[in-house]
Short mmCIF file of C-alpha atoms and ligand atoms in Angstrom, two decimals:
data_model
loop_
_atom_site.label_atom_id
_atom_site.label_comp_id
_atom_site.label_asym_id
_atom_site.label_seq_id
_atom_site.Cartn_x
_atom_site.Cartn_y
_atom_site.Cartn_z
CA UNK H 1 0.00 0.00 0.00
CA UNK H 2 2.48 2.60 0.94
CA UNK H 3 4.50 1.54 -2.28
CA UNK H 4 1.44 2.51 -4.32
CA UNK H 5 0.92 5.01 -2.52
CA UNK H 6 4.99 6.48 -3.13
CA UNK H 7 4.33 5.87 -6.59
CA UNK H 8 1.10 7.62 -7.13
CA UNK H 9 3.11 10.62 -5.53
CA UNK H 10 5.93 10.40 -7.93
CA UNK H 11 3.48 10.08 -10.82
CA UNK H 12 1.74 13.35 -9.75
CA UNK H 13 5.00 15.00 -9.35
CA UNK H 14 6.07 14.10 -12.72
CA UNK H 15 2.98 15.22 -14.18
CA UNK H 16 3.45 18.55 -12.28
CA UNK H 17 6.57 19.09 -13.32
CA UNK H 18 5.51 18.07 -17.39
CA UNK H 19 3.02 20.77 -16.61
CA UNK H 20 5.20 23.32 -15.72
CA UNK H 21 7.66 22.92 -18.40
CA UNK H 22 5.30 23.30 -20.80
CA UNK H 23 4.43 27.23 -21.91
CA UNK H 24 0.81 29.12 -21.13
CA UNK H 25 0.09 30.86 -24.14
CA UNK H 26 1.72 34.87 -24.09
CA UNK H 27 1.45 37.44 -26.88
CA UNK H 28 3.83 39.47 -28.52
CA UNK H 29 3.92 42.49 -30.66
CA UNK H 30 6.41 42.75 -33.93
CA UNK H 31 7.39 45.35 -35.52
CA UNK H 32 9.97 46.02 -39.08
CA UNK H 33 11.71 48.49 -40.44
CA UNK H 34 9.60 51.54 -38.80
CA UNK H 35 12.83 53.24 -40.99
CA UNK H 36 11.91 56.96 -39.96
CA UNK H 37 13.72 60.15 -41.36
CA UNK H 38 13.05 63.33 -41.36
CA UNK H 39 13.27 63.22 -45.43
CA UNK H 40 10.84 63.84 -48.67
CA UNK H 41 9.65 60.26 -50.07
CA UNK H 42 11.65 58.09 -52.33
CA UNK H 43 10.35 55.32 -54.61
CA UNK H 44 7.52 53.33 -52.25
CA UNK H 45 8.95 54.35 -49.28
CA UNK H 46 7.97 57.06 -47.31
CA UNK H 47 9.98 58.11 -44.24
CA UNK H 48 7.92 60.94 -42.65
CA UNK H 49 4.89 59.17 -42.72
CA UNK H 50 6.60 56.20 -40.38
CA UNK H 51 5.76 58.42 -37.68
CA UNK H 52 1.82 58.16 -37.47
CA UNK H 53 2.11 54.43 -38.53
CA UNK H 54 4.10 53.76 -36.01
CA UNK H 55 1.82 55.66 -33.57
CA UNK H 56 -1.50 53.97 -34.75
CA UNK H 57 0.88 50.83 -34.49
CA UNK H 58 1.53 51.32 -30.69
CA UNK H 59 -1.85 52.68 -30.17
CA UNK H 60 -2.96 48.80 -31.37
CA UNK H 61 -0.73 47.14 -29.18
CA UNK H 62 -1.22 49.20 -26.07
CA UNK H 63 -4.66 47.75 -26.01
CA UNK H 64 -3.30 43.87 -25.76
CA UNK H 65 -1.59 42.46 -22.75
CA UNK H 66 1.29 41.72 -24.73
CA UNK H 67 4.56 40.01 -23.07
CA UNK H 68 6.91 42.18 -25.27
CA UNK H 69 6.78 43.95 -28.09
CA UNK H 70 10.29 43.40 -30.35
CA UNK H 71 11.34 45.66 -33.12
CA UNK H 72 13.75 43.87 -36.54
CA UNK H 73 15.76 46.20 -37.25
CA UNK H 74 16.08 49.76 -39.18
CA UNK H 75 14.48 52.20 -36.14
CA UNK H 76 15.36 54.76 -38.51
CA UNK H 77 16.28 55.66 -42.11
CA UNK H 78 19.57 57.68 -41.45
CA UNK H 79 20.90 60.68 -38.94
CA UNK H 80 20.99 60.39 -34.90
CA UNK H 81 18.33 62.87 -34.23
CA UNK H 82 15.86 60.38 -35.87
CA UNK H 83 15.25 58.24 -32.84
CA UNK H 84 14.90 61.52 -31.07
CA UNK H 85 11.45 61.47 -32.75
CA UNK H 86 10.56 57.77 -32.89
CA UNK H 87 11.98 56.83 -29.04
CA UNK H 88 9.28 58.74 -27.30
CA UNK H 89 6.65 56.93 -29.16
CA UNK H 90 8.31 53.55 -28.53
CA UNK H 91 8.66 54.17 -24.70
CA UNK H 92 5.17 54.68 -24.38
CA UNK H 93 4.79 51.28 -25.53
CA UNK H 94 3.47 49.83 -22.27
CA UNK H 95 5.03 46.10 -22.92
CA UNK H 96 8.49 45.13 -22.51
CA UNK H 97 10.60 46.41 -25.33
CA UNK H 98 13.77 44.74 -27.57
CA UNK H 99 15.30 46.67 -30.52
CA UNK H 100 17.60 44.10 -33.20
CA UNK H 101 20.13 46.25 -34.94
CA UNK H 102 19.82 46.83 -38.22
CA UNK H 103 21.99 48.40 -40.66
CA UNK H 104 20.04 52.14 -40.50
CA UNK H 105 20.47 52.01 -37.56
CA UNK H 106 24.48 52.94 -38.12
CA UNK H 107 23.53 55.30 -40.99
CA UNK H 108 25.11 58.09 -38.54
CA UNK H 109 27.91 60.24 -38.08
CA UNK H 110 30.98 57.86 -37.68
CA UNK H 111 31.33 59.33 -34.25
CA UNK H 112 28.24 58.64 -33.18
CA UNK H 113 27.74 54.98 -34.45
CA UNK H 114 29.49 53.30 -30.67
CA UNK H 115 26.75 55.04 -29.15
CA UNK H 116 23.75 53.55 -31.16
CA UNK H 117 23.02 50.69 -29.07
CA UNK H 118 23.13 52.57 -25.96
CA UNK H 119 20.63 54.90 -27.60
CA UNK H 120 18.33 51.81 -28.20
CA UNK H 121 18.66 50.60 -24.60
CA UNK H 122 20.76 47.80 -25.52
CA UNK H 123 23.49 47.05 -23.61
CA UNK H 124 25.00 44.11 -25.45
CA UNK H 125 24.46 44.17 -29.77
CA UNK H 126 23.36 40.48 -29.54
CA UNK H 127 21.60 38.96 -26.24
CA UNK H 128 19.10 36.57 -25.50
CA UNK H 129 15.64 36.41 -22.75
CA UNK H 130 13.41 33.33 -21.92
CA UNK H 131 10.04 33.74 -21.77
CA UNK H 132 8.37 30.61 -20.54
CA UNK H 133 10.14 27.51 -22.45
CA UNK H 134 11.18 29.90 -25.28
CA UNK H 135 14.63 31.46 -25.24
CA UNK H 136 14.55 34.11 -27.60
CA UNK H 137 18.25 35.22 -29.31
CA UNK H 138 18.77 38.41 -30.44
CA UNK H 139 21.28 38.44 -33.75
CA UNK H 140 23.39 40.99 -34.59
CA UNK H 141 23.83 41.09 -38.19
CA UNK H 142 26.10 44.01 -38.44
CA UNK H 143 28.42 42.89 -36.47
CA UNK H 144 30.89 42.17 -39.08
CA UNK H 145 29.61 45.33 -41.82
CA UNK H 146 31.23 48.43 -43.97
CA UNK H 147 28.50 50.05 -41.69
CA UNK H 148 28.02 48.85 -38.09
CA UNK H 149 31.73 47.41 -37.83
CA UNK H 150 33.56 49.66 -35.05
CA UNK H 151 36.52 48.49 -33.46
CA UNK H 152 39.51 47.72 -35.25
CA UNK H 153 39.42 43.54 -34.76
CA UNK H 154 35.50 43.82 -36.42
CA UNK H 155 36.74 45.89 -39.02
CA UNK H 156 39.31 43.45 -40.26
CA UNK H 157 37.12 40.22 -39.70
CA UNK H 158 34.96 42.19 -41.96
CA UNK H 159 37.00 42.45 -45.27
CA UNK H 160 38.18 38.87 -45.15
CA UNK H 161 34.94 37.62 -44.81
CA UNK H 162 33.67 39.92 -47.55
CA UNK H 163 36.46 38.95 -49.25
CA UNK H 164 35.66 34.62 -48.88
CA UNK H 165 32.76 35.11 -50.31
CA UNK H 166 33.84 37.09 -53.12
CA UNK H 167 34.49 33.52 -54.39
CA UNK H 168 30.49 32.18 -53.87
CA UNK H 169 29.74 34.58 -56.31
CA UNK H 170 25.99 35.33 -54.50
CA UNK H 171 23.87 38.21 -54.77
CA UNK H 172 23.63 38.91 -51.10
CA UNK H 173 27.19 39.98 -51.55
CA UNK H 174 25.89 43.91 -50.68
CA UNK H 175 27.91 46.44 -48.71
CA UNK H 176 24.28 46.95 -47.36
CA UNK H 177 24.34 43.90 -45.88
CA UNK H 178 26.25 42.03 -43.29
CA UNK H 179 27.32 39.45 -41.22
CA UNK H 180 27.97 37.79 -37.75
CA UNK H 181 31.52 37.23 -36.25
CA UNK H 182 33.07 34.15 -35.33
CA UNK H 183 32.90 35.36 -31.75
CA UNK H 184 29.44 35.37 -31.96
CA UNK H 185 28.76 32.41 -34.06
CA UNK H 186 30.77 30.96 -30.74
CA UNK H 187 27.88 32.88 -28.41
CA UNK H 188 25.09 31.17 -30.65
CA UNK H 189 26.58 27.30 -30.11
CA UNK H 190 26.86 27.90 -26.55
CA UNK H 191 23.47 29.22 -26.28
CA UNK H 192 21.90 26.77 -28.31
CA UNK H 193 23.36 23.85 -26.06
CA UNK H 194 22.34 25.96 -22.85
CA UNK H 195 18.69 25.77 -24.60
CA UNK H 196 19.31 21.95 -25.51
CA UNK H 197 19.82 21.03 -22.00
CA UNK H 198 16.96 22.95 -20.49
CA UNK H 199 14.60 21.82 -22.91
CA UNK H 200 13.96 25.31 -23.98
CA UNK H 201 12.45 25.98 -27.98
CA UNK H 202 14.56 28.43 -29.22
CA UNK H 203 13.25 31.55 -31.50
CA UNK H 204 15.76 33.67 -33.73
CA UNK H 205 15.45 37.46 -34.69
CA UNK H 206 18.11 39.07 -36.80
CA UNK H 207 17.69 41.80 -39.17
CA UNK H 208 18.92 39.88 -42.03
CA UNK H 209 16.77 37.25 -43.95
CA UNK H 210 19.23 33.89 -43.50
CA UNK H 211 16.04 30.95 -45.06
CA UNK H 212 16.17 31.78 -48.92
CA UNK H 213 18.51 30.47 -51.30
CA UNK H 214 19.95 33.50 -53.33
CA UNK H 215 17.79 36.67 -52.13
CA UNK H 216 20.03 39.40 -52.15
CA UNK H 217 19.15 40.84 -48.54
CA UNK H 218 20.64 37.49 -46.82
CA UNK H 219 22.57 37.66 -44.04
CA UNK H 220 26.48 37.35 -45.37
CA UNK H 221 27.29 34.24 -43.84
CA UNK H 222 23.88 32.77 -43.87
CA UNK H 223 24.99 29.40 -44.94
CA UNK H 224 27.36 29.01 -41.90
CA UNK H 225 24.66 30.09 -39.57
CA UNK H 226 21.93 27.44 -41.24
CA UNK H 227 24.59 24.77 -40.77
CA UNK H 228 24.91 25.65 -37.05
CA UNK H 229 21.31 25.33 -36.03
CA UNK H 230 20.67 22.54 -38.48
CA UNK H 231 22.15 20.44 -35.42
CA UNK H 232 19.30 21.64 -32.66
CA UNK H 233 16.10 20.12 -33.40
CA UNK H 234 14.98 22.89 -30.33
CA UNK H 235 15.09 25.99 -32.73
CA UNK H 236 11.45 26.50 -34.04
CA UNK H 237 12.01 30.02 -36.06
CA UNK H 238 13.95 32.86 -37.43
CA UNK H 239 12.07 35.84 -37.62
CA UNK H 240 13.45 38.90 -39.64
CA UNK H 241 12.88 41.84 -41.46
CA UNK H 242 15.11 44.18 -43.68
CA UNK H 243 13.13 42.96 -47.10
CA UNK H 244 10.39 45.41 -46.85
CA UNK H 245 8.44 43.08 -49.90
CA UNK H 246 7.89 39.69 -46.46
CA UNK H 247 8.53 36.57 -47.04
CA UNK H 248 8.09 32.86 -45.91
CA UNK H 249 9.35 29.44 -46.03
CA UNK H 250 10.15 26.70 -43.84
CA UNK H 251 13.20 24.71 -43.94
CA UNK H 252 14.41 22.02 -41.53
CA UNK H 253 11.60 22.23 -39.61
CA UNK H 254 12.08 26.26 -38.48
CA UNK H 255 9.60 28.99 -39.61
CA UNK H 256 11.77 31.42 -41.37
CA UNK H 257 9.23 34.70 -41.93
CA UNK H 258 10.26 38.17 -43.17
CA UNK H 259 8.04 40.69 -41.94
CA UNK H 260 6.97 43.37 -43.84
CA UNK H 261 8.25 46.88 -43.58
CA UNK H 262 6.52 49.85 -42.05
CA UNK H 263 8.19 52.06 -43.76
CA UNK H 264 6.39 51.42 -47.16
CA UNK H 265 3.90 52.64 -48.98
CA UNK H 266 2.48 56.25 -48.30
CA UNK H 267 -0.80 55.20 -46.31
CA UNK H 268 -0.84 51.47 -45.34
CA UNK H 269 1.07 50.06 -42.49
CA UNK H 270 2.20 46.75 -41.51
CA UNK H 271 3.10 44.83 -38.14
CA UNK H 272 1.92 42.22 -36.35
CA UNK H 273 1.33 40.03 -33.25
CA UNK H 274 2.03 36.93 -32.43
CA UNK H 275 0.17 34.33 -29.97
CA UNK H 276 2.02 31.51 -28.77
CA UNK H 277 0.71 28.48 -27.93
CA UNK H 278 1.66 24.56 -26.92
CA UNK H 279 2.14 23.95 -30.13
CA UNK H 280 1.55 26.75 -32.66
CA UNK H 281 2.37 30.44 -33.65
CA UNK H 282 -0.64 32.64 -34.37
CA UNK H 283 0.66 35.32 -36.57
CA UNK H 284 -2.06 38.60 -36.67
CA UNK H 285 -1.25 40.59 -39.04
CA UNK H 286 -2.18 44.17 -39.42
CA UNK H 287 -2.40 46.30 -42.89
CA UNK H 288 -0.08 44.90 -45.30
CA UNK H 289 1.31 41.63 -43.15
CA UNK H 290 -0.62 38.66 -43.37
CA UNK H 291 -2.18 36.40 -40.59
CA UNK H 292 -0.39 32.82 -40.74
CA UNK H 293 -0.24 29.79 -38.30
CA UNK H 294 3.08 28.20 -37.81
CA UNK H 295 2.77 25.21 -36.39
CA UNK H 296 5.69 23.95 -33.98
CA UNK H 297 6.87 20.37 -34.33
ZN1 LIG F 1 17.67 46.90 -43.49
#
C-alpha cells in the first residue's frame, strides 16, 4: 500500500513538473523596419509618414496584454536625431521592449555609431531572454559590416569575410548587408546547447533574412549560420525583417518569416502580433502583413 501510494506521488510530481515545463500561451507584438527620417519620399517608401504608422501601431498594441513587443531592425532611415522622434513613441509602448540592430540604424555620423546601441537601450548588440520555455536570441547582423563594424578587430574580420565570399559569387554579396563574427557564431553554439539542455524551444530574430537560397538581402554568412542550427532540433524560427516586400518558407523544420516593412507605402502600415501556444504560432497581421499559423513540431 504505501508503495502505491509512493508511486502515485511520484506520478503526480512528474505530471506537475511536465506541466510546468510546458508554456501558457503569451502574446507578442512585432514590428519592421519603422525606418523613420526626417526626409521627402523616395520610390515606395515614405519616411515621414513612419511616424503616425508607427503611432497607430503602438496605439494597437497598447490595447493587448502583450509580453513584449520586439522591433527587426532599421528604427530609422539615417541621422541620430531620428530616434529623437521615434523613441518617445516607442517608450510609451506599455510592454516590454527589444530593438535588433539593423543596418540604418548605423547610418550616422561615424562618431556617433558606438553610441547607437546605448541609444536603443541595448546594452549588449546580440543577447538573449526566456520567456516561458522559449529562449529568444537576439542576432546581430552588423556585427561584421562596412557600416556597423567599429573596433579595429570587427573591421578586419569584416573584409576577409567579404572577401571569402567574393568567391560564392551570391547576390547577397551587398555592402548593405552584413554578417555575424566568429565570436558570436561561438555565443550562438553555446546558447543553443544551454537551450538543448533545459529543454527550452529556441526563437531567432536578426535583421537579415538567412532561409532563402539566393535573395540578395541574406545575411552574409547565412549558410554558416543554417549549418549551425541545423544540429538543434529545439530551434522552431527565425524571424526577420530588412526585405520590406515579407517573405516565408520553412526549412528544416524552423519557420523562417520576413516581416513586412513599415516604412512602405504612403498610407498602409504593416506589423503584427504573435500568440504563442503549446504547439503553434498565431501570426495577426495588421495592414499589409498577413495572418499565418506556424505550427511547432
Ligand atoms: Zn535593413
Amino acid at each position: 500500500m504505501k508503495k502505491i501510494l509512493i508511486f502515485t506521488l511520484l506520478l503526480i510530481a512528474c505530471k506537475s513538473n511536465t506541466e510546468t515545463s510546458i508554456s501558457s500561451d503569451f502574446e507578442i507584438g512585432i514590428i519592421a523596419d519603422c525606418q523613420y527620417c526626417n526626409c521627402d519620399s523616395q520610390n515606395n517608401r515614405f519616411y515621414r509618414q513612419s511616424t503616425n504608422k508607427f503611432k497607430s501601431a503602438v496605439e494597437k498594441l497598447n490595447t493587448k496584454k502583450l509580453d513584449y513587443t520586439i522591433h527587426l531592425g532599421d528604427f530609422i532611415d539615417r541621422d541620430f536625431e531620428s530616434f529623437d522622434t521615434v523613441l518617445p513613441i516607442w517608450n510609451s509602448l506599455k510592454s516590454e521592449k527589444f530593438h535588433v540592430l539593423g543596418n540604418h540604424d548605423f547610418s550616422v555620423s561615424d562618431y556617433l555609431k558606438s553610441l547607437v546601441p546605448k541609444k536603443m537601450g541595448l546594452k549588449n548588440r546580440y543577447y538573449s531572454f526566456i520567456k516561458n520555455n522559449w529562449r529568444f536570441i537576439v542576432l546581430d547582423g552588423n556585427d561584421l559590416s562596412y557600416h556597423g563594424a567599429i573596433t579595429n578587430t570587427k573591421k578586419k574580420e569584416t573584409d576577409s569575410l567579404f572577401n571569402l565570399l567574393k568567391n560564392e559569387d551570391e547576390p547577397n554579396l551587398q555592402t548593405w548587408n552584413g554578417g555575424l563574427s566568429s565570436d558570436q557564431l561561438l555565443w550562438v553554439k553555446e546558447e543553443l546547447n544551454q537551450a538543448k539542455n533545459k529543454n527550452e524551444y529556441v526563437g531567432f530574430y536578426c535583421h537579415f533574412p538567412a532561409g532563402r537560397n539566393g535573395d540578395s538581402h541574406n545575411l552574409w554568412n547565412y549558410k554558416q549560420f543554417l549549418q549551425l542550427i541545423d544540429g538543434y532540433a529545439n530551434v522552431k524560427f527565425y524571424f526577420n525583417g530588412h526585405n520590406h516586400n515579407g517573405d516565408y518558407l520553412e526549412k528544416n523544420n524552423v519557420h523562417h518569416l520576413t516581416f513586412k516593412g513599415m516604412l512602405d507605402t504612403e498610407n498602409t502600415s504593416a506589423f503584427a502580433t504573435a500568440k504563442f501556444t503549446k504547439d503553434s504560432i498565431f501570426i495577426k497581421g495588421y495592414g499589409r502583413e498577413p495572418s499565418r499559423g506556424l505550427k511547432i513540431n
